[in-house]
Coordinates of C-alpha atoms and ligand atoms in Angstrom, one line a residue:
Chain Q
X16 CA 69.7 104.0 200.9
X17 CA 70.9 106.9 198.9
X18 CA 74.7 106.5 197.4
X19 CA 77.8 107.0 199.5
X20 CA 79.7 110.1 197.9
X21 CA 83.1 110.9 199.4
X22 CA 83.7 112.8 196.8
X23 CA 81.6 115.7 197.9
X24 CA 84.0 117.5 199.7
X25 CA 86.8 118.1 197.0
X26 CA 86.5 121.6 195.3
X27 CA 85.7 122.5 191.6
X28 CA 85.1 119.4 190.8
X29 CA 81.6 117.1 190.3
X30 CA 81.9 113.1 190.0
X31 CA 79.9 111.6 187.2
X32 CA 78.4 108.7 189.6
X33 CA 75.2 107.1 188.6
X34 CA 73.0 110.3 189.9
X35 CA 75.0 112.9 188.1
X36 CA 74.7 109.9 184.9
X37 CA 70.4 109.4 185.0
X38 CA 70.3 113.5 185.3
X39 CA 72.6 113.8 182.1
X40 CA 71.0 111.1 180.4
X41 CA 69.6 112.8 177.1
X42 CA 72.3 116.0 177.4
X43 CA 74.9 113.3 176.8
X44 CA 73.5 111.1 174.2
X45 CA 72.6 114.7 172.1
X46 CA 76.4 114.9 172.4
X47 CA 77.2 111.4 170.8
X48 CA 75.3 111.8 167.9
X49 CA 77.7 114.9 167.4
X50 CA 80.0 112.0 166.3
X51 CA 78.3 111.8 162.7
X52 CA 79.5 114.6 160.5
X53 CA 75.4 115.0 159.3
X54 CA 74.3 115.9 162.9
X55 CA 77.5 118.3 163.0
X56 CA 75.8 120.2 159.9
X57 CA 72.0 120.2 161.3
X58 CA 73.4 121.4 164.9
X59 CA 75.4 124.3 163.3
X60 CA 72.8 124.8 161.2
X61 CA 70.0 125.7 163.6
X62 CA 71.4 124.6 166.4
X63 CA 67.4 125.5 168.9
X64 CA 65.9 123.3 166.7
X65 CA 68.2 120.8 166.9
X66 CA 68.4 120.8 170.8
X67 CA 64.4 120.3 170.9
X68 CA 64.6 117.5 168.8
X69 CA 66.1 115.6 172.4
X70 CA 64.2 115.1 175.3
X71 CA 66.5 117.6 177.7
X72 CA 65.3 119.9 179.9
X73 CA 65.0 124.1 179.2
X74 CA 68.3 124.4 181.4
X75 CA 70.1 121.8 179.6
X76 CA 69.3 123.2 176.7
X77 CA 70.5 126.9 177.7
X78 CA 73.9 125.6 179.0
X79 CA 74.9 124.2 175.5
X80 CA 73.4 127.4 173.9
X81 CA 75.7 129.7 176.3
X82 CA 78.6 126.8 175.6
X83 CA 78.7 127.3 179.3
X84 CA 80.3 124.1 180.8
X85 CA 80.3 124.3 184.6
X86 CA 76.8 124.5 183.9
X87 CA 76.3 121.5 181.5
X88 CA 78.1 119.5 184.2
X89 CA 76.3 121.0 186.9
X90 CA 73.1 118.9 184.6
X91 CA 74.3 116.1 184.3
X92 CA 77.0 116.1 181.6
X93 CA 80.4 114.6 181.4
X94 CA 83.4 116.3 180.2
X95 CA 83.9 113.3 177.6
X96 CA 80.5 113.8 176.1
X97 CA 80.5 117.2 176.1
X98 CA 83.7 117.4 174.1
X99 CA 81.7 116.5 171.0
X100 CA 80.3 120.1 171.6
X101 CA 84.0 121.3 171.5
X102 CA 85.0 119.0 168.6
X103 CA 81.9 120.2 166.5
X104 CA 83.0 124.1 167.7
X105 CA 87.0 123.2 166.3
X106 CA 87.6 123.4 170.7
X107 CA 90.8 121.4 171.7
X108 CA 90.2 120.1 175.1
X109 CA 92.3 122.8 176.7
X110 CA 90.5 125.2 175.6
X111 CA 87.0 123.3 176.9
X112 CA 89.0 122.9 180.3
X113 CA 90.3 126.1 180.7
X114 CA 87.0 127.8 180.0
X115 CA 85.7 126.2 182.8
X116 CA 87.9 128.2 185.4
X117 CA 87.1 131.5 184.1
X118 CA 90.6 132.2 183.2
X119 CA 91.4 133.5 179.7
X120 CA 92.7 130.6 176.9
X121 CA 96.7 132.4 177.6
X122 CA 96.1 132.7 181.2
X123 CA 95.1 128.7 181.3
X124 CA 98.1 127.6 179.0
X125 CA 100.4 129.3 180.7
X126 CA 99.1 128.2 184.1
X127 CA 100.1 124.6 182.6
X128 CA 103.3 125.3 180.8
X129 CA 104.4 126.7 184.6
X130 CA 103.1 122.9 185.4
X131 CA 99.6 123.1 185.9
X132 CA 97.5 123.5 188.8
X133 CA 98.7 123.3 192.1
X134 CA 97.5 120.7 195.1
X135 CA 97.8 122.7 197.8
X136 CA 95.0 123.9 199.0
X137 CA 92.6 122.1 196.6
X138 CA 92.2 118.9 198.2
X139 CA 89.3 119.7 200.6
X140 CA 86.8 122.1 200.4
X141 CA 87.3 125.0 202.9
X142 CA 90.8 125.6 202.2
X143 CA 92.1 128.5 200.7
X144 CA 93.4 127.0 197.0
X145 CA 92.3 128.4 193.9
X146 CA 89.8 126.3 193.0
X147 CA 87.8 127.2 195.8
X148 CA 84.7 128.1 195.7
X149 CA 85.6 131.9 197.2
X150 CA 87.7 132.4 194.8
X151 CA 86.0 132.0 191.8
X152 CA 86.3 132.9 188.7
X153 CA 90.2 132.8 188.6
X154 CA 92.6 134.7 186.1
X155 CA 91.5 138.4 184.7
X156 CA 87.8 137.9 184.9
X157 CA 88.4 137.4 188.8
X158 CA 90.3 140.3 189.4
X159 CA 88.0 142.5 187.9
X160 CA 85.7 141.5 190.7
X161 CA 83.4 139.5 189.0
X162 CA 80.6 140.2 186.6
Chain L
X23 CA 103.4 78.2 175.3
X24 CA 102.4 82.3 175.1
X25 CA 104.8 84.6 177.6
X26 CA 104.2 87.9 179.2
X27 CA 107.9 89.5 178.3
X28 CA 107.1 93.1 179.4
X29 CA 104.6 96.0 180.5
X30 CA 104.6 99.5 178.8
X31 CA 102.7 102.1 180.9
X32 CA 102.1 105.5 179.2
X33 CA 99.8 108.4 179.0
X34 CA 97.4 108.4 176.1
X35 CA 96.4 112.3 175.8
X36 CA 94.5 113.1 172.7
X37 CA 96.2 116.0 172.4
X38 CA 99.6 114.6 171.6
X39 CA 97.7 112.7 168.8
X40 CA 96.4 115.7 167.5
X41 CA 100.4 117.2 167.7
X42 CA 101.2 113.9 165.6
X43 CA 98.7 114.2 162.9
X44 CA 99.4 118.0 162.6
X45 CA 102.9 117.2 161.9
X46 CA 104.0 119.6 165.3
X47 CA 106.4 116.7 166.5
X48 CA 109.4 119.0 166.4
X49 CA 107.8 122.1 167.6
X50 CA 109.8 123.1 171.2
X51 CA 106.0 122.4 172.9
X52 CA 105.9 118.7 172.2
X53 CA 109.6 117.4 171.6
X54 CA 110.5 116.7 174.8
X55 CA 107.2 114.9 175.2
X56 CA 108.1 113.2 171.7
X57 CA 112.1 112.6 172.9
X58 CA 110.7 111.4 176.0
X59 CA 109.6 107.9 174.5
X60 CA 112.2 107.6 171.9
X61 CA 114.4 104.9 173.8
X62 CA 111.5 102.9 174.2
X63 CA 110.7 103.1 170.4
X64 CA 114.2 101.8 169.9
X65 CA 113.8 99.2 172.5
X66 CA 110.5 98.4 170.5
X67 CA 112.5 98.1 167.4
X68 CA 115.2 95.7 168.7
X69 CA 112.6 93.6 171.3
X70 CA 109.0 93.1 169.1
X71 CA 106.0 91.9 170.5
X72 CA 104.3 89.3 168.5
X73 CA 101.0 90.7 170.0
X74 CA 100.2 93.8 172.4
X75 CA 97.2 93.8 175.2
X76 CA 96.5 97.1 175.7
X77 CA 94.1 98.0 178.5
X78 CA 92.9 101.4 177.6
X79 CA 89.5 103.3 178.1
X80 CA 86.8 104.3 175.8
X81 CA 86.2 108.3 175.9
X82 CA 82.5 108.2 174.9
X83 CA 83.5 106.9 171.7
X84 CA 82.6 102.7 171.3
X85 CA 80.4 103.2 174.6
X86 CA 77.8 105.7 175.1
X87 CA 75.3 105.6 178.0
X88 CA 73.3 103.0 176.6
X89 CA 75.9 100.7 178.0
X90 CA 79.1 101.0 180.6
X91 CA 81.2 98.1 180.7
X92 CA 83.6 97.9 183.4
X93 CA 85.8 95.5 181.5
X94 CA 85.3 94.8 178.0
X95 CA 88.0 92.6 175.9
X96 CA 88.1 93.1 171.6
X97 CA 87.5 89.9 170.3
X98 CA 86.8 91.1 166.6
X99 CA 89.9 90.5 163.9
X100 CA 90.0 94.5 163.4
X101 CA 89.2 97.8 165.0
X102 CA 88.5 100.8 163.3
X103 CA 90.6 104.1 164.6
X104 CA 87.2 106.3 165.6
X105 CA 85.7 109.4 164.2
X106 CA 85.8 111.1 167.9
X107 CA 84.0 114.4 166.5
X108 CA 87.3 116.0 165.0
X109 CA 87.2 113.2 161.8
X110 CA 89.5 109.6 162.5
X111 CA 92.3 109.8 163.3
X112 CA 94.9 108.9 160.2
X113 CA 96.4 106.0 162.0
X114 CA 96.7 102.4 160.4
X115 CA 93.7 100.1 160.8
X116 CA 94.3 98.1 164.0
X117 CA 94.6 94.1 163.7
X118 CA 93.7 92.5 166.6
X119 CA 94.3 88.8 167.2
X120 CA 90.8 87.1 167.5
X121 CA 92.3 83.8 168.7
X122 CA 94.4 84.7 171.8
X123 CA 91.5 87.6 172.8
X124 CA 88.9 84.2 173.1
X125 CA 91.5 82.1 174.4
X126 CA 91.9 85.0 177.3
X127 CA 88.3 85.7 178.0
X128 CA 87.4 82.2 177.9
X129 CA 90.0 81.5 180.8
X130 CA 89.7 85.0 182.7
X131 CA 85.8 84.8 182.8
X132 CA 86.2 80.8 184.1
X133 CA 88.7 82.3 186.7
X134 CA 85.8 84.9 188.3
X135 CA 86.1 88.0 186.3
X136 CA 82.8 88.8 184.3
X137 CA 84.5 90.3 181.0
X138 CA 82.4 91.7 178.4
X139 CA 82.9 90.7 175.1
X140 CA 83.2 93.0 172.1
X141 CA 83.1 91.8 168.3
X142 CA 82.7 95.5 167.2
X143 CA 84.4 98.7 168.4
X144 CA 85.7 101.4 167.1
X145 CA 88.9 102.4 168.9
X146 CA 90.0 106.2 170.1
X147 CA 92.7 108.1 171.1
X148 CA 92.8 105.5 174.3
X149 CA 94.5 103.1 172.2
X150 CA 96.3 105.0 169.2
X151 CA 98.0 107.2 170.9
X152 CA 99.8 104.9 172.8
X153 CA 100.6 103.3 169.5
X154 CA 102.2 106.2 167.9
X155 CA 104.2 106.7 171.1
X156 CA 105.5 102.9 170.8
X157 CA 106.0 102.7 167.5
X158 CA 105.8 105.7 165.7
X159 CA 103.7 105.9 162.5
X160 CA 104.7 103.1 159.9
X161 CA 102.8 102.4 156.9
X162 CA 101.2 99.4 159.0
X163 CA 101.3 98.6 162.8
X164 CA 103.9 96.1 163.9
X165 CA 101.7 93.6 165.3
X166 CA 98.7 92.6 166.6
X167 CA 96.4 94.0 169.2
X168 CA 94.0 93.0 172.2
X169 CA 92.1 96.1 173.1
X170 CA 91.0 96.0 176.3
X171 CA 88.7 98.9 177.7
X172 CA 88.0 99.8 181.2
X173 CA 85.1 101.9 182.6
X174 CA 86.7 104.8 183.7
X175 CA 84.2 107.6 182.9
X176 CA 81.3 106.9 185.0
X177 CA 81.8 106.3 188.7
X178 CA 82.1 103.6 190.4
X179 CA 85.4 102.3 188.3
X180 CA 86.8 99.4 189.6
X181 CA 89.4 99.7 192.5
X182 CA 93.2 99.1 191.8
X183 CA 92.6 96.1 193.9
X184 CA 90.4 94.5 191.3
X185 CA 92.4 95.7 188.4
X186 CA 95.9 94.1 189.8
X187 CA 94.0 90.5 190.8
X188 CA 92.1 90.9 186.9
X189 CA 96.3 91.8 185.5
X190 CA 97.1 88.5 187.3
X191 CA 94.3 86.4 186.0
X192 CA 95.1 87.6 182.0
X193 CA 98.6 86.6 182.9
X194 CA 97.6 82.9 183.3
X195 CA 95.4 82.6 180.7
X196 CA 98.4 84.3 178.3
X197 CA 100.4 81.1 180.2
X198 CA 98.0 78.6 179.0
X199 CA 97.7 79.8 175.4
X200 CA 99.8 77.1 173.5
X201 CA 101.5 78.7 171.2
X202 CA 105.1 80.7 171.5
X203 CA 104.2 84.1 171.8
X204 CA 105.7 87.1 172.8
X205 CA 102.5 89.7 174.5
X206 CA 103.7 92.8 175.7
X207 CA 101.0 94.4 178.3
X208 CA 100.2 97.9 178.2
X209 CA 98.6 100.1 180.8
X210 CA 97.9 103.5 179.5
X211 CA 95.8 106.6 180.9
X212 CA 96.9 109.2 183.7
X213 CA 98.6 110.5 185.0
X214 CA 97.6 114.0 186.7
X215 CA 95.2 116.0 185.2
X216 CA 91.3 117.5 185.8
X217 CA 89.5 118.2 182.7
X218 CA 86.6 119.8 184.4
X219 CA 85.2 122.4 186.8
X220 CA 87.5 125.4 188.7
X221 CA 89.8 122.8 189.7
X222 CA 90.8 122.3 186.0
X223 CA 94.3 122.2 185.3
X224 CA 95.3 120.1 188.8
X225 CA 98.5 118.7 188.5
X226 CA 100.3 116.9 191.5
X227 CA 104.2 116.2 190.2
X228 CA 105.1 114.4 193.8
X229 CA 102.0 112.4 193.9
X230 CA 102.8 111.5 190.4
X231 CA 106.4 110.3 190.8
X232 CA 105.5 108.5 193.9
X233 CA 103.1 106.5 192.0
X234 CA 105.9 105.7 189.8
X235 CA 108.0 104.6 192.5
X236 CA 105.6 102.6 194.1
X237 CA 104.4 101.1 190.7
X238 CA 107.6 99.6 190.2
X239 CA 108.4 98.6 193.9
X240 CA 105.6 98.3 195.8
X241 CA 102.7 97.3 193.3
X242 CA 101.0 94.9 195.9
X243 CA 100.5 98.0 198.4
X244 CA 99.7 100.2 195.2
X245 CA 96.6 98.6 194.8
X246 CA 95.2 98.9 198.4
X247 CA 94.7 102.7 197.2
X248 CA 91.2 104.3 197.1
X249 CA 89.3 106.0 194.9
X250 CA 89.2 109.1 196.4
X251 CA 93.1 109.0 196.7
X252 CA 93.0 109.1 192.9
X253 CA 90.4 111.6 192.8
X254 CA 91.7 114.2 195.0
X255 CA 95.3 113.8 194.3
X256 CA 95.6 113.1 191.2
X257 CA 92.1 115.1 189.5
X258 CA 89.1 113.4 188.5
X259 CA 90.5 112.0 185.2
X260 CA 93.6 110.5 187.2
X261 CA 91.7 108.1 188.1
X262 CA 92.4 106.1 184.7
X263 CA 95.5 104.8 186.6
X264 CA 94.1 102.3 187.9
X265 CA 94.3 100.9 184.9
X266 CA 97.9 100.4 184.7
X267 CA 97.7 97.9 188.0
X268 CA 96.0 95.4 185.2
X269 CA 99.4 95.6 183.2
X270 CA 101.3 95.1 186.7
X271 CA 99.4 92.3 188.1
X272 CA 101.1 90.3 184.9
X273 CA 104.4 90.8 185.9
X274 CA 106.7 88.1 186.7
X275 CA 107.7 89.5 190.2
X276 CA 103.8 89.4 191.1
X277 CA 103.7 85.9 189.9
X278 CA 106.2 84.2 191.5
X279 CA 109.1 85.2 189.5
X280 CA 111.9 87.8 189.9
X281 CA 112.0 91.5 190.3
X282 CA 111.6 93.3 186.4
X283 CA 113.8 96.0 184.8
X284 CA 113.0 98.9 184.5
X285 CA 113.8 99.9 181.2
X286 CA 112.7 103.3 180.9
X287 CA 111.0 105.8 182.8
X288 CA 110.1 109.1 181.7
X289 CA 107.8 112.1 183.2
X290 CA 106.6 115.4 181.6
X291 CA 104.6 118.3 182.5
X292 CA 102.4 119.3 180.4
X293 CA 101.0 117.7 177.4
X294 CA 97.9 120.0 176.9
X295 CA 95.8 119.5 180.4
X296 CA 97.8 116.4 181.7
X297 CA 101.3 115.1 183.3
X298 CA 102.6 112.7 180.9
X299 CA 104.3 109.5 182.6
X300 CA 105.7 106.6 180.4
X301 CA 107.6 103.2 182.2
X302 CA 108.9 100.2 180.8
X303 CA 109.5 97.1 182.5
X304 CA 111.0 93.8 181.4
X305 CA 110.2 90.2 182.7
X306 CA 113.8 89.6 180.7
Ligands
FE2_405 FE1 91.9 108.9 178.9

């Protein structure tokens, strides 16, 4: 029986349940050994030759290249993991975050000093919030009409 | 005989432990969340806990994939403040108190609750940030520690159900240790915030206050809430507060005792991505 997942229909977001964790397996334990200042150095330092030293897959591979998030999550990473990307790039966690909605770093910040993210019309996929999927990506880069 | 004398419940955002070490206490972003929790500092000062259980979660830090515990109690006589990619944090070493964490997991895993036990961990932001908030940052920490981390990071965790009836079974085994001490119980994590995808950023204010409410008044019916409630009100990393319904379940009122007093409640919007929410109440 494949795994009940009623979290399916909540927009902009992906649940790291035991599918999303066996696809991310390697992508996240390359990210915890980002925790020793050593691997910090090799990564920067050639940071290809590092990835190939794990047993990830070409995509996973590109997604940390690009620093691309939505897409290392779309593979299987966590947000947790992946922060030791954002640590070893001097990235806060706001700054990880926000890069995920497509909005600039001021654009995210000031979305949460005017307190945050609203609920309404976020909660199920097909309504009209701003985390929907027809209305990404959000802030400037939306507006421009995408590219 | 050991007592349960209050619960602390807090936010534990990395971020504010960052604006700590960085010395940005003052700076108009972060005082009010830094004001917020100075009564409860004070109360601290004048009402010390001989020991603290703090039920926290591991951010990819102690726990990689290689293993997920759903509930995993610190049995070691100290815990390392962890080197979570930005360098450790520079926070005082953290005692725990290896004779009350056995006492408890001997008695809470003979009372049905299959704790993991941990004789090395390094401890992150889950747990030091809740310590600066309590106590600000002396020399030394006031007192022992119980760390006591809860999978929250890779689904399923376990329902607030589970966590209130596991809050109840730590309270009697803190009964039966024989020896006068005063625990505090913290629950820390939450409350609103996403940390990934377009729908980073989510806060939900009512959802969060409501929580509150219902924490202090209604914790019994609190539990009966699902997953998904979390998840879709309160973002995908609100889901940590289902570990404060461990700290509740140790409460007097939920033992057969009176009604506690709320000491302090506090709520800020934002602390970096997250809604900060902080509650104090006393069993005296
Ligand atoms: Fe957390």
């Amino acid at each position: 029986m494949a795994l009940d997942k009623p979290y399916n229909d909540i927009p902009g977001t992906t649940i790291f349940d035991a599918d999303q964790s066996r696809l991310g397996y390697h992508l996240n334990q390359f990210c915890m050994s980002l925790m020793k200042a050593e691997n910090r150095a090799r990564f920067k330092a050639d940071e290809r030759a590092y990835l190939d030293e794990w047993p990830m897959t070409e995509e996973q591979k590109l997604a940390v290249l690009a620093r691309d998030l939505n897409r290392c999550i779309a593979a299987g990473g966590n947000i947790y993991f992946l922060a030791k990307i954002g640590a070893t790039d001097s990235k806060s966690f706001q700054q990880m975050a926000g890069s995920m909605t497509g909005m600039t770093e001021e654009e995210y910040r000031d979305m949460m000093i005017k307190g945050g993210r609203s609920i309404e019309g976020n909660r199920y996929l097909g309504e009209d919030g701003d985390a929907q999927p027809h209305r990404q990506p959000q802030g400037k880069a939306g507006q421009k009409g995408g590219n | 005989m050991a007592k349960i004398t209050a619960s602390v419940y807090s936010s534990h955002v990395p971020a504010i432990g960052a604006a700590i070490d960085l010395g940005k206490t003052e700076e108009a972003y972060w005082k009010p969340v830094f004001d917020g929790f100075a009564p409860t500092r004070q109360w601290e000062k004048e009402n010390p806990p001989d020991v603290v259980f703090l039920v926290f979660n591991d951010h990819a830090t102690a726990f990689s994939l290689e293993m997920i515990p759903t509930f995993a109690i610190g049995t070691a006589a100290e815990f390392q403040p962890a080197d979570e990619g930005w360098g450790p944090r520079p926070v005082p070493k953290v005692y725990g108190h290896p004779e009350l964490a056995a006492h408890i997991a001997q008695s809470v895993i003979q009372d049905d609750f299959d704790l993991t036990i941990v004789n090395k961990m390094d401890v992150d932001h889950g747990l030091t940030v809740p310590m600066n908030l309590m106590f600000g940052s002396p020399e030394a920490w006031p007192c022992p520690v119980i760390p006591f981390a809860v999978n929250v990071v890779q689904y399923p965790v376990p329902s607030g159900r589970r966590c209130f009836n596991l809050g109840k079974a730590i309270r009697r085994a803190i009964d039966s240790f024989d020896k006068p001490l005063n625990v505090q119980i913290w629950g820390t994590g939450g409350m609103s915030h996403q940390l990934q995808g377009p729908r980073a950023g989510l806060i939900n204010a009512e959802w969060d206050n409501a929580f509150l409410d219902r924490l202090i008044n209604d914790p019994e019916g609190l539990a009966g809430m699902s997953h998904m409630e979390y998840v879709r009100e309160a973002g995908s990393e609100g889901i940590e507060l289902v570990m404060w319904l461990i700290a509740r379940g140790a409460m007097d009122d939920v033992n057969g005792g009176k009604a506690p007093t709320v000491r302090h409640r506090f709520y800020h919007v934002p602390a970096s991505n997250t809604a900060v929410g902080h509650l104090v109440l006393d069993n005296t």
